[in-house]
Each structure stands twice: as C-alpha cells, then as structure tokens.
Short mmCIF file of C-alpha atoms and ligand atoms in Angstrom, two decimals:
data_model
loop_
_atom_site.label_atom_id
_atom_site.label_comp_id
_atom_site.label_asym_id
_atom_site.label_seq_id
_atom_site.Cartn_x
_atom_site.Cartn_y
_atom_site.Cartn_z
CA MET A 127 79.30 124.75 91.23
CA THR A 128 80.79 127.43 88.95
CA TRP A 129 84.35 128.69 89.37
CA LEU A 130 86.13 131.57 87.68
CA LEU A 131 89.93 131.31 87.84
CA ARG A 132 91.11 134.82 87.08
CA GLY A 133 94.36 135.77 85.36
CA VAL A 134 96.05 132.38 85.28
CA ARG A 135 98.81 131.57 82.80
CA VAL A 136 97.89 128.33 81.00
CA LEU A 137 101.16 126.36 80.58
CA GLY A 138 103.03 129.53 81.57
CA GLY A 139 101.58 131.58 78.66
CA ASP A 140 99.65 134.85 78.75
CA ALA A 141 97.15 135.57 81.51
CA ALA A 142 93.62 134.32 80.88
CA ASP A 143 90.49 133.44 82.82
CA ILE A 144 89.23 129.87 83.08
CA LEU A 145 85.52 129.33 83.62
CA ILE A 146 84.51 126.03 85.18
CA SER A 147 80.94 124.77 85.36
CA GLY A 148 80.22 121.44 87.01
CA ASP A 149 83.06 119.09 86.12
CA ARG A 150 84.13 120.82 82.87
CA ILE A 151 86.03 123.83 81.61
CA VAL A 152 83.46 125.82 79.66
CA ASP A 153 85.52 128.83 78.57
CA VAL A 154 89.09 130.13 78.48
CA GLY A 155 89.57 133.79 77.56
CA SER A 156 90.12 137.32 78.75
CA ARG A 157 87.83 139.17 81.15
CA LEU A 158 85.27 136.40 81.42
CA ASP A 159 82.29 137.14 83.57
CA ALA A 160 80.16 134.66 85.37
CA VAL A 161 77.45 135.88 87.69
CA GLY A 162 77.35 133.83 90.84
CA ALA A 163 80.66 132.08 90.20
CA GLN A 164 83.18 131.55 92.98
CA VAL A 165 86.15 133.68 91.96
CA LEU A 166 89.72 132.57 92.55
CA ASP A 167 92.19 135.38 92.02
CA GLY A 168 94.92 133.49 90.18
CA ASP A 169 96.96 136.51 89.14
CA GLY A 170 100.07 135.11 87.44
CA LEU A 171 99.68 131.52 88.67
CA VAL A 172 100.74 128.87 86.15
CA ALA A 173 97.83 126.56 85.25
CA LEU A 174 98.71 122.98 84.37
CA PRO A 175 96.58 119.92 83.71
CA GLY A 176 96.46 117.91 86.95
CA LEU A 177 99.65 115.92 87.46
CA VAL A 178 99.51 112.14 87.01
CA ASP A 179 101.88 109.87 88.91
CA LEU A 180 102.61 106.42 87.49
CA HIS A 181 104.49 105.21 90.57
CA THR A 182 103.18 105.78 94.11
CA HIS A 183 103.44 103.53 97.15
CA LEU A 184 100.35 104.10 99.30
CA ARG A 185 101.11 101.17 101.69
CA GLU A 186 97.45 100.32 102.30
CA PRO A 187 96.50 97.55 102.94
CA GLY A 188 99.08 96.39 105.44
CA ARG A 189 101.39 99.23 106.44
CA GLU A 190 98.94 101.92 107.46
CA ASP A 191 101.51 103.08 110.03
CA ALA A 192 103.66 104.32 107.11
CA GLU A 193 100.90 105.65 104.81
CA THR A 194 97.22 105.20 104.04
CA VAL A 195 95.33 105.80 100.84
CA ASP A 196 93.88 108.88 102.55
CA SER A 197 97.19 110.36 103.77
CA GLY A 198 99.07 109.51 100.56
CA THR A 199 96.42 111.04 98.34
CA ARG A 200 96.35 114.18 100.51
CA ALA A 201 100.08 114.45 99.85
CA ALA A 202 99.37 113.89 96.15
CA ALA A 203 96.75 116.65 95.93
CA LEU A 204 99.02 119.08 97.79
CA GLY A 205 101.73 118.26 95.26
CA GLY A 206 99.40 119.06 92.36
CA PHE A 207 98.49 115.47 91.45
CA THR A 208 94.98 114.52 90.37
CA ALA A 209 95.74 110.83 89.75
CA VAL A 210 98.19 108.36 91.22
CA HIS A 211 99.00 104.75 90.42
CA ALA A 212 99.21 102.75 93.62
CA MET A 213 101.97 100.15 93.50
CA ALA A 214 101.15 96.53 94.22
CA ASN A 215 103.72 95.76 96.95
CA THR A 216 101.20 96.04 99.77
CA GLU A 217 100.40 93.41 102.43
CA PRO A 218 98.54 91.50 101.06
CA VAL A 219 100.00 92.06 97.62
CA ALA A 220 97.62 93.59 95.05
CA ASP A 221 97.61 90.44 92.91
CA THR A 222 93.85 89.72 92.80
CA ALA A 223 90.72 91.55 91.71
CA GLY A 224 89.69 91.74 95.38
CA VAL A 225 92.72 93.68 96.56
CA VAL A 226 92.86 96.10 93.61
CA GLU A 227 89.14 96.84 94.05
CA GLN A 228 89.73 97.55 97.74
CA VAL A 229 92.47 100.08 96.97
CA TRP A 230 90.38 101.66 94.20
CA ARG A 231 87.39 101.99 96.54
CA LEU A 232 89.51 103.52 99.33
CA GLY A 233 90.72 106.08 96.79
CA ARG A 234 87.17 107.00 95.82
CA GLU A 235 86.16 107.35 99.46
CA ALA A 236 89.14 109.60 100.27
CA GLY A 237 88.36 111.78 97.25
CA HIS A 238 91.65 113.70 97.12
CA CYS A 239 92.67 112.36 93.71
CA ASP A 240 91.95 109.40 91.46
CA VAL A 241 93.64 106.19 92.59
CA HIS A 242 94.46 103.64 89.91
CA PRO A 243 95.76 100.43 91.44
CA VAL A 244 98.73 98.77 89.75
CA GLY A 245 98.33 95.00 89.65
CA ALA A 246 101.16 92.62 90.51
CA VAL A 247 102.64 90.71 87.57
CA THR A 248 103.33 87.58 89.62
CA VAL A 249 101.52 85.99 92.56
CA GLY A 250 102.80 87.51 95.80
CA LEU A 251 105.55 89.31 93.82
CA ALA A 252 107.38 86.01 94.06
CA GLY A 253 108.36 85.91 90.39
CA GLU A 254 107.14 82.35 89.91
CA ARG A 255 103.58 82.36 88.51
CA LEU A 256 101.59 85.01 86.65
CA ALA A 257 98.94 86.73 88.79
CA GLU A 258 95.31 87.06 87.66
CA LEU A 259 96.06 89.83 85.18
CA GLY A 260 92.80 89.42 83.25
CA ALA A 261 90.63 89.41 86.38
CA MET A 262 92.31 92.60 87.61
CA ALA A 263 91.84 94.22 84.19
CA ASP A 264 88.13 93.27 84.20
CA SER A 265 87.56 94.39 87.80
CA ALA A 266 85.94 97.68 88.81
CA ALA A 267 89.48 99.05 89.18
CA ARG A 268 90.11 98.50 85.42
CA VAL A 269 93.81 97.80 85.95
CA ARG A 270 96.00 98.56 82.92
CA VAL A 271 99.44 98.90 84.54
CA PHE A 272 101.07 95.81 86.05
CA SER A 273 104.28 95.75 88.04
CA ASP A 274 106.17 93.72 90.64
CA ASP A 275 107.93 96.97 91.62
CA GLY A 276 110.29 96.52 94.50
CA ASN A 277 111.10 93.24 92.77
CA CYS A 278 112.20 92.59 89.21
CA VAL A 279 110.37 90.10 87.00
CA SER A 280 113.71 88.44 86.39
CA ASP A 281 112.50 85.24 84.70
CA ALA A 282 112.60 85.96 80.95
CA GLN A 283 109.88 83.46 80.10
CA LEU A 284 107.46 84.93 82.68
CA MET A 285 108.23 88.42 81.41
CA ARG A 286 107.49 87.30 77.86
CA ARG A 287 104.17 85.73 78.92
CA ALA A 288 103.17 88.83 80.89
CA LEU A 289 103.85 91.06 77.87
CA GLU A 290 101.82 88.70 75.67
CA TYR A 291 98.93 88.58 78.12
CA VAL A 292 98.43 92.35 78.55
CA LYS A 293 98.60 92.98 74.81
CA ALA A 294 94.99 91.77 74.53
CA PHE A 295 93.66 94.78 76.49
CA ASP A 296 96.47 97.26 75.69
CA GLY A 297 97.93 96.93 79.17
CA VAL A 298 101.53 97.69 80.02
CA ILE A 299 104.16 95.91 82.10
CA ALA A 300 106.11 98.37 84.27
CA GLN A 301 109.40 96.70 85.03
CA HIS A 302 111.60 97.31 88.06
CA ALA A 303 114.82 96.62 86.17
CA GLN A 304 117.27 94.99 88.56
CA GLU A 305 119.06 91.72 87.89
CA PRO A 306 118.85 90.16 91.37
CA ARG A 307 122.00 88.05 91.05
CA LEU A 308 124.06 91.18 90.38
CA THR A 309 122.63 93.13 93.34
CA ALA A 310 122.62 90.60 96.18
CA SER A 311 123.16 92.57 99.45
CA ALA A 312 123.86 95.78 97.50
CA GLN A 313 123.60 99.01 99.49
CA MET A 314 124.38 101.88 97.12
CA ASN A 315 125.63 102.62 93.61
CA GLU A 316 128.77 100.66 92.74
CA GLY A 317 131.62 103.05 92.04
CA VAL A 318 134.21 105.32 93.58
CA GLU A 319 131.89 106.37 96.41
CA SER A 320 130.89 102.83 97.43
CA ALA A 321 134.57 101.84 97.48
CA ARG A 322 135.40 104.86 99.65
CA LEU A 323 132.51 104.25 102.06
CA GLY A 324 132.95 100.48 102.22
CA LEU A 325 129.34 99.73 101.26
CA ALA A 326 128.47 96.89 98.86
CA GLY A 327 127.88 98.24 95.36
CA TRP A 328 124.85 98.04 93.09
CA PRO A 329 126.26 98.08 89.58
CA ALA A 330 124.66 100.05 86.75
CA VAL A 331 124.85 96.91 84.62
CA ALA A 332 122.27 95.19 86.86
CA GLU A 333 119.68 97.73 85.65
CA GLU A 334 120.95 97.92 82.08
CA ALA A 335 121.05 94.15 81.51
CA ILE A 336 117.35 93.80 82.34
CA ILE A 337 116.34 96.82 80.26
CA ALA A 338 118.29 95.44 77.29
CA ARG A 339 116.57 92.07 77.62
CA ASP A 340 113.12 93.56 78.13
CA VAL A 341 113.19 95.98 75.19
CA LEU A 342 114.11 92.99 73.01
CA LEU A 343 111.19 91.02 74.47
CA ALA A 344 108.80 93.96 73.99
CA GLY A 345 109.95 94.28 70.38
CA HIS A 346 109.55 90.55 69.81
CA VAL A 347 106.07 90.38 71.33
CA GLY A 348 104.90 93.76 70.00
CA SER A 349 103.61 94.66 73.45
CA ARG A 350 104.06 97.64 75.76
CA LEU A 351 106.94 97.84 78.22
CA HIS A 352 107.36 100.71 80.67
CA VAL A 353 110.69 101.00 82.48
CA CYS A 354 110.41 102.25 86.06
CA HIS A 355 112.86 104.73 87.65
CA VAL A 356 115.64 104.81 85.04
CA SER A 357 118.83 105.83 86.80
CA THR A 358 121.90 105.28 84.60
CA ALA A 359 123.44 106.78 81.47
CA GLY A 360 123.71 103.28 79.98
CA SER A 361 119.97 102.67 80.46
CA VAL A 362 119.28 105.87 78.52
CA GLU A 363 121.39 104.64 75.60
CA ILE A 364 119.50 101.35 75.45
CA LEU A 365 116.15 103.14 75.55
CA ARG A 366 117.24 105.48 72.77
CA TRP A 367 118.17 102.47 70.64
CA ALA A 368 114.90 100.63 71.43
CA LYS A 369 112.85 103.67 70.49
CA SER A 370 114.77 104.03 67.21
CA LYS A 371 113.50 100.53 66.38
CA GLY A 372 109.91 101.68 66.86
CA TRP A 373 109.31 99.32 69.77
CA ARG A 374 106.57 100.19 72.23
CA VAL A 375 108.84 101.16 75.11
CA THR A 376 108.35 104.03 77.56
CA ALA A 377 110.31 105.07 80.64
CA GLU A 378 110.16 107.24 83.73
CA VAL A 379 112.71 109.05 85.92
CA THR A 380 112.17 110.08 89.54
CA PRO A 381 112.72 113.60 90.87
CA HIS A 382 115.41 112.31 93.23
CA HIS A 383 117.41 110.77 90.38
CA LEU A 384 117.20 114.17 88.62
CA LEU A 385 118.70 116.01 91.58
CA LEU A 386 120.76 113.84 93.95
CA THR A 387 123.95 111.82 93.50
CA ASP A 388 125.63 108.92 95.31
CA GLU A 389 127.76 111.47 97.18
CA CYS A 390 124.74 111.90 99.49
CA ALA A 391 125.57 108.44 100.90
CA ALA A 392 128.70 109.90 102.49
CA THR A 393 126.43 111.18 105.27
CA TYR A 394 125.47 107.54 106.06
CA ASP A 395 121.98 108.97 106.52
CA PRO A 396 119.59 106.21 105.35
CA VAL A 397 117.15 108.84 104.09
CA PHE A 398 119.35 108.68 100.98
CA LYS A 399 119.03 104.91 100.60
CA VAL A 400 116.79 104.10 97.65
CA ASN A 401 116.28 101.44 95.00
CA PRO A 402 117.58 101.99 92.36
CA PRO A 403 120.34 103.85 94.19
CA LEU A 404 121.38 107.46 93.68
CA ARG A 405 123.97 107.40 90.90
CA THR A 406 126.85 109.60 89.74
CA GLY A 407 126.81 113.16 88.44
CA GLU A 408 127.26 111.84 84.87
CA ASP A 409 124.17 109.65 85.28
CA VAL A 410 122.18 112.61 86.59
CA GLU A 411 123.21 114.65 83.55
CA ALA A 412 122.21 111.77 81.24
CA VAL A 413 118.72 111.34 82.73
CA ARG A 414 118.13 115.11 82.62
CA ALA A 415 119.12 115.20 78.94
CA ALA A 416 116.94 112.15 78.24
CA LEU A 417 113.89 113.72 79.92
CA ALA A 418 114.47 116.88 77.89
CA ASP A 419 114.76 115.08 74.52
CA GLY A 420 111.92 112.60 75.23
CA THR A 421 114.04 109.44 75.47
CA ILE A 422 112.69 109.26 79.01
CA ASP A 423 108.98 109.95 78.57
CA CYS A 424 107.88 111.13 81.96
CA VAL A 425 108.56 111.84 85.62
CA ALA A 426 107.19 109.46 88.26
CA THR A 427 107.70 109.98 91.98
CA ASP A 428 108.32 106.48 93.41
CA HIS A 429 106.86 108.03 96.59
CA ALA A 430 107.97 105.39 99.12
CA PRO A 431 106.94 106.21 102.69
CA HIS A 432 108.57 104.24 105.49
CA ALA A 433 107.86 104.15 109.22
CA LEU A 434 110.57 105.60 111.50
CA GLU A 435 111.74 102.22 112.77
CA ASP A 436 112.25 100.96 109.21
CA LYS A 437 114.19 104.00 108.08
CA GLU A 438 116.00 105.59 111.03
CA THR A 439 118.35 102.71 111.68
CA GLU A 440 121.82 101.86 110.42
CA TRP A 441 122.26 102.10 106.65
CA ALA A 442 122.37 98.37 105.93
CA ALA A 443 119.16 97.64 107.87
CA ALA A 444 117.16 100.60 106.53
CA ARG A 445 114.48 100.10 103.88
CA PRO A 446 115.10 101.80 100.55
CA GLY A 447 112.76 104.57 99.48
CA MET A 448 111.96 108.28 99.69
CA LEU A 449 108.88 110.49 99.86
CA GLY A 450 108.18 112.30 96.62
CA LEU A 451 104.62 113.50 96.04
CA GLU A 452 104.81 116.87 97.78
CA THR A 453 108.18 117.89 96.34
CA ALA A 454 108.09 116.40 92.80
CA LEU A 455 106.91 119.46 90.92
CA SER A 456 109.38 121.75 92.72
CA VAL A 457 112.31 119.42 92.06
CA VAL A 458 111.44 119.20 88.36
CA VAL A 459 111.17 123.00 88.21
CA ALA A 460 114.56 123.35 89.93
CA THR A 461 116.36 120.78 87.77
CA MET A 462 114.63 121.22 84.40
CA VAL A 463 112.54 124.40 84.07
CA GLU A 464 114.78 126.94 85.82
CA PRO A 465 117.89 125.84 83.85
CA GLY A 466 115.86 126.20 80.63
CA ARG A 467 115.78 122.50 79.73
CA LEU A 468 111.97 122.18 79.80
CA THR A 469 109.25 124.77 79.21
CA TRP A 470 106.14 124.70 81.38
CA GLY A 471 104.32 123.09 78.47
CA GLN A 472 106.93 120.34 78.29
CA LEU A 473 106.75 119.88 82.06
CA ALA A 474 102.98 119.36 81.67
CA ASP A 475 103.70 116.80 78.98
CA ARG A 476 106.19 114.89 81.17
CA MET A 477 104.12 115.03 84.38
CA SER A 478 100.53 114.88 83.12
CA MET A 479 99.76 114.19 79.45
CA THR A 480 102.30 111.44 78.82
CA PRO A 481 101.81 109.48 82.07
CA ALA A 482 98.02 109.58 81.47
CA LEU A 483 98.55 108.23 77.94
CA ILE A 484 100.91 105.46 79.12
CA ALA A 485 98.40 104.32 81.75
CA GLY A 486 95.39 104.67 79.45
CA VAL A 487 93.67 107.15 81.77
CA ALA A 488 91.34 108.96 79.37
CA ASP A 489 90.02 111.85 81.45
CA GLN A 490 93.36 113.09 82.81
CA GLY A 491 96.24 114.91 81.14
CA ARG A 492 93.92 116.81 78.80
CA PRO A 493 94.74 120.29 77.45
CA LEU A 494 93.06 123.07 79.43
CA ALA A 495 90.48 124.01 76.80
CA PRO A 496 86.69 124.33 76.67
CA GLY A 497 85.03 120.93 76.96
CA ALA A 498 87.94 119.31 78.83
CA PRO A 499 87.52 118.01 82.39
CA ALA A 500 88.28 120.75 84.95
CA THR A 501 91.18 118.75 86.35
CA LEU A 502 94.09 121.10 86.89
CA THR A 503 96.63 122.53 89.25
CA LEU A 504 97.68 126.14 89.87
CA VAL A 505 101.32 126.84 90.67
CA ASP A 506 102.95 129.94 92.12
CA SER A 507 106.06 129.75 89.96
CA GLY A 508 107.81 132.61 91.77
CA ALA A 509 107.43 131.17 95.26
CA HIS A 510 110.24 129.55 97.22
CA TRP A 511 109.75 127.29 100.22
CA THR A 512 111.85 125.21 102.57
CA VAL A 513 110.94 121.55 102.92
CA ASP A 514 109.91 120.74 106.49
CA PRO A 515 109.18 117.03 107.02
CA SER A 516 106.84 117.80 109.93
CA GLN A 517 104.62 119.86 107.60
CA GLN A 518 104.13 117.11 105.00
CA ALA A 519 100.76 115.37 104.71
CA SER A 520 102.38 111.96 104.40
CA ARG A 521 102.34 109.77 107.52
CA SER A 522 106.07 109.22 107.04
CA ARG A 523 108.92 111.69 107.28
CA ASN A 524 111.57 110.24 104.96
CA THR A 525 112.05 113.12 102.56
CA PRO A 526 115.62 113.52 101.27
CA PHE A 527 114.90 117.21 100.67
CA ALA A 528 114.42 118.24 104.33
CA GLY A 529 115.75 121.75 104.88
CA ARG A 530 116.21 122.34 101.15
CA ARG A 531 114.87 125.54 99.58
CA LEU A 532 112.89 124.73 96.46
CA PRO A 533 111.12 126.85 93.85
CA ALA A 534 107.41 126.76 92.88
CA ARG A 535 104.47 125.98 95.13
CA VAL A 536 101.10 124.41 94.35
CA THR A 537 98.35 126.74 95.53
CA ALA A 538 95.24 124.99 94.21
CA THR A 539 94.24 121.68 92.66
CA PHE A 540 90.91 120.89 91.02
CA LEU A 541 89.57 117.40 90.29
CA ARG A 542 86.70 117.46 87.77
CA GLY A 543 85.61 120.92 88.91
CA ARG A 544 85.93 120.27 92.63
CA PRO A 545 88.81 121.90 94.55
CA THR A 546 90.93 119.36 96.43
CA VAL A 547 93.47 122.02 97.46
CA LEU A 548 92.86 125.75 97.97
CA ASP A 549 95.39 128.29 99.32
CA GLY A 550 97.94 125.49 99.54
CA LYS A 551 95.76 123.49 101.96
CA ILE A 552 93.45 120.49 101.59
CA ALA A 553 90.05 121.94 100.62
O1 DOR B 40 113.34 102.57 96.99
C1 DOR B 40 112.38 101.88 96.69
N1 DOR B 40 111.37 101.70 97.55
N2 DOR B 40 112.36 101.26 95.51
C2 DOR B 40 111.41 100.37 95.20
O2 DOR B 40 111.44 99.86 94.11
C3 DOR B 40 110.38 99.98 96.19
C4 DOR B 40 110.16 101.07 97.12
C5 DOR B 40 109.36 100.67 98.33
O3 DOR B 40 108.34 99.98 98.18
O4 DOR B 40 109.71 101.10 99.43
#
C-alpha cells in the first residue's frame, strides 16, 4: 500500500508531504506526487515519530475485566503510541519466558501497536529470588527491560545481582523506587495536605533513599538503571548528580506528575490515588524543569487501569493508579509545549526517540526521513477536547482528567506503513 500524507509539519516545522510505500517512508518533500497512492490531507498536522511508552499496565493475563492487551493497545494507538512496554505485575506475574511470550503474542494478534513485555526482576514480584532473566531475554519476546513495578526491589544485594545479570545483554533494570519500610500503609504524599486530611503520609525520602542507593549500585556495577515515575524535587537532584558522574542512569516522569498536585486528594476521590503519590507544586515544578533540561530523560504513562470495584471505594481501600495512554500527549503539550518549555522536536525526543533507545527498540523512535520505518503519528496541535471517560478505549474509567479541556488531538497513527488510527478512530 502507498500513502501520501499531504502538508504535514514534521516535528512542527514547515509543511511537507510524506510518501509511504509498504512499511517505509520513501520520500519527504514538497508537492510529491504518487499515482495510485491513498492521499491523507494532513494540512498543518504535526507529524511525530510514533510514541513509545516504557510503562504500561495491560492487565492481561489475569485482570481482563480491567484491561486486555487488545483494549489497552487500542487506547495506545488512539493516544499516538506505536509501542508500549507491558508491565510484569499481571496474574500470573510475567516472570517466565512462557508468560512474556504469551503477552508478546497477544500484542501481535491485536495489531494496534508493538507490545514489548517487561520481565519481572524477582519471582512472583516477591523480592526474594531473581526471576529467569536470561530465559526471558532469549525468548521470542526478546525482553530487555525488567521491573518489579508496583513493588520495589528493596534488597540491595538482589538489586546488585539483577544489574550485573542484565549487563551481559545490555538490558536495563527499571526500578519502582519506594523504600517499603518508610511507606507502610501510606495513602498520599506526606506533607501539609496529608496532615490536614488525616491520611497517612508517603514521604519523599522513601523514593529518594532508593534512588540514591540504586544510582550508586549502577555506578559500581557499570550497568543500566532506569528510574520509574520520578515524583520529587529531591529525586531530580540525585539523578542530576548521578548523571554528572557519567553513570548509566535514565529516568521517566508521568503526565500526571507533570500536571497534578497532592491538593487533588482534598476531594477524597480515589481517582487521584496513585503510587508514587501526587506531590507538591514545588515537586511538579522540579520534574517539569528536569524533563526540559534532560535530567529526566522521557515521559512514560504508568497507564494503570482498575476495575470499578477496585477504584470506586473509600480512599484507603482503593487501588493506586490512573489511566494515561489516551491523554499523555495532550498533558505533555499542556504542561511543556504550550508554556514554551519543550519544542515539538524535544517532545518527540522525550516521548519517542529516547524511550526507544532506553528499551533497545531499534525500529521505533526513528527520524521521519526517507528509508525510516513509516511509524508515526499525526497530531492536530490546534484542537481542544474535553476528556470523557465513557469515550476512552480502555476497559477502565479511572482517568484523573475527566471533564478537563486539553489541547492537541491525535488524528492518525501509522505502524510500519499501516494505519492503526485514522480520523481519530481505530482504523
Ligand atoms: O499507581 C500505581 N499503579 N503505581 C504502580 O506502581 C503500580 C500501578 C498498578 O499496577 O496499578
């Protein structure tokens, strides 16, 4: 199939045509002609390399009532993503070659975007014994990112061994940084708001203490550490220091930590309960500045769908987590592009190129140039829309942005030359 995308603005630059043949971009230029090509009138749409998410909970196998690989990857494609990394905290846990291959195969069958399973670091996420990291790496799923996300690998010796193990195949350990002894029964960020609301606090130091330990371990071992969902100003300072040492440390921030603060908890609406918790305005400013200056390398959604009965209950009983795939791009535009803190090109770096590099995904996050895979997303940068949970493709409804007006809308997504989304709908 041949496609001609007319008048699109690559990374927000001047209008150009993109000619796609088969799975590749064959030409980028003005007034291209292609007899017999399907023409998409992209007048003024911003063209970005397909977005890559390092942190997605797809819930399959085990909690198909909350999300499936099919529904979660539909949400991903609609949000402009062409690859997601499916977290390992499924039931059963993705801690063997068998489970990661199952998730990978389900992703291929659904076909909405590439699904790269994340392997668990420890058996059953129990933090006691290393999982079969090598077998998962050698499996058809070719796992390169390992994480116990949801849980912290809190044992320093296990963390050291995991870092040593993945070094052999240039894998990366993605740590959920949370010292469990400092966060027992925690409900929200520890601070003025938690004191006012009478909810048990989750101190910033619980995140920072683990990051400090882990960057030292990564430096010692010479292996790759990726820090999940950085949420505090102190974490940013530690990362800045670790990077100044030349250690192989990368980090992500979620859209919700770029936009929302712990004041949302005053509603007692559990849709705002998340792990790590929403922090203070000063923390939000620090993570925005860190994403702008590259101390935080990329955005990752931590898309965490939950069934109604797990979420719409009293605060203390509700599961932590928020939907993210369908709103991520808009939230990053609102918090970073509109205020002039990131250009479109830098947004592409933070949401596509860099996450693809961190995960070792070779055919994603490539500049939109002749010869590159035709894996891209088209964004109406001038559009505004109001988030309606009932209109989301996810099986769950727990978006913290319900009713919020957001800028920028994905109109089309292409995966290796094949449209997965056209006119804002699944193709
Ligand atoms: O809020 C969260 N939800 N944080 C996590 O780390 C796990 C996730 C989940 O699986 O629901």
